[in-house]
Structures are given as C-alpha cells and as structure tokens.
Short mmCIF file of C-alpha atoms in Angstrom, two decimals:
data_model
loop_
_atom_site.label_atom_id
_atom_site.label_comp_id
_atom_site.label_asym_id
_atom_site.label_seq_id
_atom_site.Cartn_x
_atom_site.Cartn_y
_atom_site.Cartn_z
CA ASN A 175 -75.44 81.40 81.06
CA ALA A 176 -73.81 81.93 77.65
CA GLY A 177 -76.60 80.35 75.54
CA VAL A 178 -75.44 79.68 71.96
CA THR A 179 -71.88 80.75 71.18
CA GLN A 180 -70.54 81.02 67.66
CA THR A 181 -66.95 81.59 66.59
CA PRO A 182 -65.50 83.35 64.72
CA LYS A 183 -67.62 86.50 64.36
CA PHE A 184 -66.05 87.38 60.99
CA GLN A 185 -64.05 85.39 58.46
CA VAL A 186 -62.64 86.05 55.00
CA LEU A 187 -61.67 83.05 52.86
CA LYS A 188 -60.26 82.63 49.41
CA THR A 189 -62.06 80.36 46.96
CA GLY A 190 -61.10 76.73 47.59
CA GLN A 191 -60.05 77.17 51.21
CA SER A 192 -61.67 75.13 53.95
CA MET A 193 -62.77 76.15 57.42
CA THR A 194 -64.97 75.18 60.33
CA LEU A 195 -67.56 77.44 61.95
CA GLN A 196 -67.88 76.57 65.61
CA CYS A 197 -71.13 76.43 67.58
CA ALA A 198 -71.55 75.50 71.22
CA GLN A 199 -74.55 75.67 73.55
CA ASP A 200 -74.65 75.26 77.31
CA MET A 201 -78.41 74.75 77.73
CA ASN A 202 -78.35 70.95 77.24
CA HIS A 203 -80.53 71.33 74.15
CA GLU A 204 -81.03 68.22 72.04
CA TYR A 205 -81.83 70.03 68.80
CA MET A 206 -79.24 72.14 66.96
CA SER A 207 -79.23 73.61 63.48
CA TRP A 208 -77.34 75.83 61.06
CA TYR A 209 -78.93 78.55 58.92
CA ARG A 210 -77.57 80.98 56.38
CA GLN A 211 -79.10 84.41 55.92
CA ASP A 212 -78.85 86.19 52.58
CA PRO A 213 -80.48 89.46 51.51
CA GLY A 214 -83.95 88.83 50.11
CA MET A 215 -83.77 85.10 50.93
CA GLY A 216 -84.49 84.96 54.63
CA LEU A 217 -83.02 82.26 56.84
CA ARG A 218 -82.45 78.94 55.09
CA LEU A 219 -81.74 75.69 56.89
CA ILE A 220 -78.42 74.03 55.99
CA HIS A 221 -78.17 71.04 58.37
CA TYR A 222 -79.73 70.07 61.64
CA SER A 223 -79.32 67.52 64.43
CA VAL A 224 -81.92 66.07 66.79
CA GLY A 225 -79.30 64.65 69.15
CA ALA A 226 -75.68 63.52 69.48
CA GLY A 227 -74.71 61.25 66.61
CA ILE A 228 -77.72 62.20 64.46
CA THR A 229 -77.62 64.77 61.64
CA ASP A 230 -79.76 65.48 58.60
CA GLN A 231 -79.86 67.83 55.64
CA GLY A 232 -81.98 70.95 55.38
CA GLU A 233 -82.89 73.07 52.36
CA VAL A 234 -79.40 74.06 51.22
CA PRO A 235 -76.86 71.40 52.36
CA ASN A 236 -74.53 71.32 49.35
CA GLY A 237 -70.96 72.37 50.13
CA TYR A 238 -71.36 71.92 53.89
CA ASN A 239 -70.69 69.08 56.31
CA VAL A 240 -71.69 68.68 59.94
CA SER A 241 -71.16 66.24 62.79
CA ARG A 242 -72.56 66.03 66.32
CA SER A 243 -70.27 64.08 68.61
CA THR A 244 -71.50 65.79 71.80
CA THR A 245 -74.75 67.43 72.88
CA GLU A 246 -72.98 70.78 73.27
CA ASP A 247 -71.15 71.19 69.95
CA PHE A 248 -72.31 71.33 66.35
CA PRO A 249 -69.55 72.52 63.98
CA LEU A 250 -70.21 73.41 60.34
CA ARG A 251 -67.47 72.61 57.83
CA LEU A 252 -66.92 74.23 54.47
CA LEU A 253 -64.72 71.84 52.52
CA SER A 254 -63.92 74.07 49.53
CA ALA A 255 -65.29 77.57 49.89
CA ALA A 256 -67.05 79.25 46.96
CA PRO A 257 -68.14 82.89 46.53
CA SER A 258 -71.78 81.66 46.65
CA GLN A 259 -71.17 80.75 50.29
CA THR A 260 -70.66 84.39 51.24
CA SER A 261 -73.36 84.89 53.84
CA VAL A 262 -74.17 85.33 57.50
CA TYR A 263 -74.36 81.98 59.29
CA PHE A 264 -76.47 81.39 62.39
CA CYS A 265 -76.42 78.42 64.71
CA ALA A 266 -79.58 77.74 66.70
CA SER A 267 -80.73 75.28 69.32
CA SER A 268 -83.97 74.28 71.01
CA SER A 269 -84.77 72.14 74.01
CA THR A 270 -87.39 69.92 72.43
CA VAL A 271 -89.01 69.32 69.08
CA GLY A 272 -91.13 72.34 68.17
CA SER A 273 -89.92 74.66 70.92
CA PRO A 274 -88.56 78.10 69.92
CA LEU A 275 -85.05 78.35 68.55
CA HIS A 276 -82.30 80.16 70.45
CA PHE A 277 -79.82 81.77 68.06
CA GLY A 278 -76.14 82.56 68.30
CA ASN A 279 -74.87 85.98 67.23
CA GLY A 280 -73.83 84.82 63.80
CA THR A 281 -70.66 84.51 61.72
CA ARG A 282 -70.22 86.83 58.75
CA LEU A 283 -68.30 84.92 56.07
CA THR A 284 -66.89 86.44 52.90
CA VAL A 285 -65.41 84.25 50.18
CA THR A 286 -63.33 86.08 47.56
CA GLU B 154 -93.02 73.25 48.13
CA ASP B 155 -93.23 74.64 51.65
CA LYS B 156 -93.14 78.42 51.77
CA VAL B 157 -93.61 81.35 54.10
CA VAL B 158 -94.36 84.81 52.69
CA GLN B 159 -94.15 88.04 54.64
CA SER B 160 -95.51 91.44 53.69
CA PRO B 161 -94.71 94.21 53.38
CA LEU B 162 -90.99 93.77 52.72
CA SER B 163 -90.27 97.09 54.39
CA LEU B 164 -92.14 99.76 56.26
CA VAL B 165 -91.28 103.24 57.51
CA VAL B 166 -93.53 104.80 60.17
CA HIS B 167 -93.43 107.62 62.69
CA GLU B 168 -93.21 107.11 66.42
CA GLY B 169 -96.65 106.50 67.88
CA ASP B 170 -98.06 104.84 64.76
CA THR B 171 -99.60 101.36 64.82
CA VAL B 172 -98.29 98.78 62.36
CA THR B 173 -99.52 95.40 61.17
CA LEU B 174 -97.10 92.86 59.73
CA ASN B 175 -98.38 89.91 57.73
CA CYS B 176 -97.25 86.32 57.35
CA SER B 177 -98.88 83.71 55.13
CA TYR B 178 -97.77 80.13 54.75
CA GLU B 179 -98.22 77.01 52.69
CA VAL B 180 -96.65 74.00 54.37
CA THR B 181 -97.39 70.36 55.00
CA ASN B 182 -97.43 69.06 58.56
CA PHE B 183 -97.86 72.44 60.24
CA ARG B 184 -97.03 72.50 63.94
CA SER B 185 -96.73 76.16 64.93
CA LEU B 186 -95.94 79.68 63.74
CA LEU B 187 -93.30 81.81 65.42
CA TRP B 188 -92.36 85.49 65.30
CA TYR B 189 -88.83 86.76 65.88
CA LYS B 190 -87.29 90.24 66.10
CA GLN B 191 -83.85 90.72 64.58
CA GLU B 192 -81.87 93.85 65.34
CA LYS B 193 -78.16 93.84 64.60
CA LYS B 194 -77.37 90.25 65.46
CA ALA B 195 -79.30 87.17 66.54
CA PRO B 196 -83.07 86.87 66.06
CA THR B 197 -84.87 86.94 69.40
CA PHE B 198 -88.09 85.07 70.04
CA LEU B 199 -91.37 86.99 70.37
CA PHE B 200 -94.33 84.61 70.08
CA MET B 201 -95.26 81.05 69.25
CA LEU B 202 -98.80 80.39 67.99
CA THR B 203 -100.38 76.98 67.65
CA SER B 204 -104.13 77.59 67.86
CA SER B 205 -106.37 79.73 65.68
CA GLY B 206 -108.00 82.84 67.06
CA ILE B 207 -106.10 83.05 70.35
CA GLU B 208 -104.23 86.33 70.64
CA LYS B 209 -100.82 86.38 72.24
CA LYS B 210 -99.80 89.68 73.78
CA SER B 211 -96.64 91.14 75.22
CA GLY B 212 -96.73 94.83 76.04
CA ARG B 213 -97.39 96.75 72.82
CA LEU B 214 -96.95 93.67 70.64
CA SER B 215 -99.67 91.16 69.85
CA SER B 216 -100.15 88.36 67.37
CA ILE B 217 -102.87 86.03 66.16
CA LEU B 218 -103.03 82.98 63.91
CA ASP B 219 -105.71 81.91 61.41
CA LYS B 220 -105.13 78.26 60.54
CA LYS B 221 -108.05 78.16 58.12
CA GLU B 222 -106.76 81.03 55.97
CA LEU B 223 -103.10 80.12 56.71
CA PHE B 224 -101.83 83.46 57.94
CA SER B 225 -100.76 85.37 61.00
CA ILE B 226 -100.43 89.04 61.85
CA LEU B 227 -98.12 90.84 64.24
CA ASN B 228 -99.39 94.16 65.57
CA ILE B 229 -97.25 96.80 67.20
CA THR B 230 -99.08 99.74 68.79
CA ALA B 231 -97.58 103.10 69.78
CA THR B 232 -94.35 102.31 67.96
CA GLN B 233 -91.02 103.50 69.34
CA THR B 234 -87.61 103.89 67.68
CA GLY B 235 -86.50 100.78 69.57
CA ASP B 236 -89.01 98.76 67.53
CA SER B 237 -86.89 99.34 64.42
CA ALA B 238 -85.76 95.87 63.34
CA ILE B 239 -86.41 93.05 60.92
CA TYR B 240 -89.37 90.94 61.98
CA LEU B 241 -89.18 87.31 60.95
CA CYS B 242 -92.00 84.82 60.68
CA ALA B 243 -91.21 81.09 60.84
CA VAL B 244 -93.31 77.96 60.56
CA SER B 245 -92.42 74.80 62.44
CA LEU B 246 -93.22 71.43 60.93
CA ASN B 247 -94.08 68.20 62.69
CA THR B 248 -91.45 66.32 60.71
CA GLY B 249 -87.80 66.53 61.76
CA ASN B 250 -88.22 69.70 63.83
CA GLN B 251 -87.68 71.89 60.76
CA PHE B 252 -88.46 75.59 60.65
CA TYR B 253 -89.15 77.55 57.46
CA PHE B 254 -88.56 81.29 57.61
CA GLY B 255 -90.01 84.13 55.60
CA THR B 256 -87.76 86.85 54.18
CA GLY B 257 -88.74 89.25 56.93
CA THR B 258 -90.27 92.72 57.18
CA SER B 259 -87.87 95.57 57.81
CA LEU B 260 -89.51 98.14 60.09
CA THR B 261 -88.05 101.59 60.56
CA VAL B 262 -89.58 103.90 63.16
CA ILE B 263 -88.57 107.54 62.81
CA PRO B 264 -88.89 110.07 65.64
#
C-alpha cells in the first residue's frame, strides 16, 4: 500500500517557468490537500479538495492552480514560478472530514 | 484570524529527560487538535484530541487537551535520540475540513 505518492522529489525552476507537482493516493480518500512548508512559518494550506470535481482555496492560493478529476489524483500547477515559491510542498489526504491527514514525502522546489 | 502557536520553538535535552511541548490555539469552529512528528520527510500522525481532560497515551508519549484554556501539551518521558524531530500541532476546523498548523517545536535529544 503506497499511501500518498508525490513526484518529483526535487525540482529546480527558473523564474517564469511552469510545472506541475503530482500527487496520487491509493487509499480511496475523499479529501486531499496541498501545503507548503517554509522555515518559521509552519505548514500553510494552499488548496484542498473534498471530492472529485470540487476544489477550494486555502490560506496561500495565489500563484497555484489545482484540479481534481479523479479521486486518486490531485496535481498542483505553478503557472509562472517566482522565487517566493521556493519551498517544500506536501500533499496530504484523509478518509473523512476531520480524520487525520496522511502526508506524502514532499517535493523540494527551488526557483532561481 | 485563526492561529496556532507552539512553544518552545526549539529544545535540546539529554537522553532520559522528560519534555513538555505546548500548543495554544485561537480558532473559530474548533473540531479537534492533532499532534504530528516530522523527521526528515513526511509528518506522521501521533494523536488526535477532541475532548478536554482525556489523556491519550502511546508508549512514552502522552497528550491532553484543555478546551477551556485553548491549549494542549505533548509529554515525552525517558527521551531517546530517536525522539529527535520537529513536533507539529494542528487544529482541525468544522468548516471545509481545514487544518491550521503551528510552526513546530524542534526537539534534539543528545546521548
């Protein structure tokens, strides 16, 4: 049972480039979310989804897009990368509202 | 504004010591408080607390919630080097299944 799988593990982008961070879970969880983790800031919610076809914004959504076409996948798109988006990104899922989050191993993104 | 505050920010102790980590919160629509341990990669779940005064325990770790004073503590007794990690506190809200995280407490246990 793989749990939550994120790819890639590391990525370096130049300012203005676009990319998609992939997240997949095999636990049939309805709820999925994206967080970024910065030193001294903790984990901050970017976007989340309560089911296929439904997404909503978290605390820090600007510069990021998401979609949820299947229960399993929840990709995060950076349309035009900026140095302020340098961070570690975590995808997480949970089975029901309020149940504990299961995290992927993270993607370390550097934007130069 | 919803917020979760953890203290201390960092802590260095010797093996065998007992530590207490603190988490206070100010949120609307509180559902539960969760503790996670983060070593090199993904945070891993420790406890979820929903009721005041009921201690949750797992081995040398225990935690309790005070919903009147809006805080929780995580205790680790007889610390070991494997307890070295960042400990994260998160609060779950009733609206939209959102979680707000504190900045974490970095614990280092030296032999």
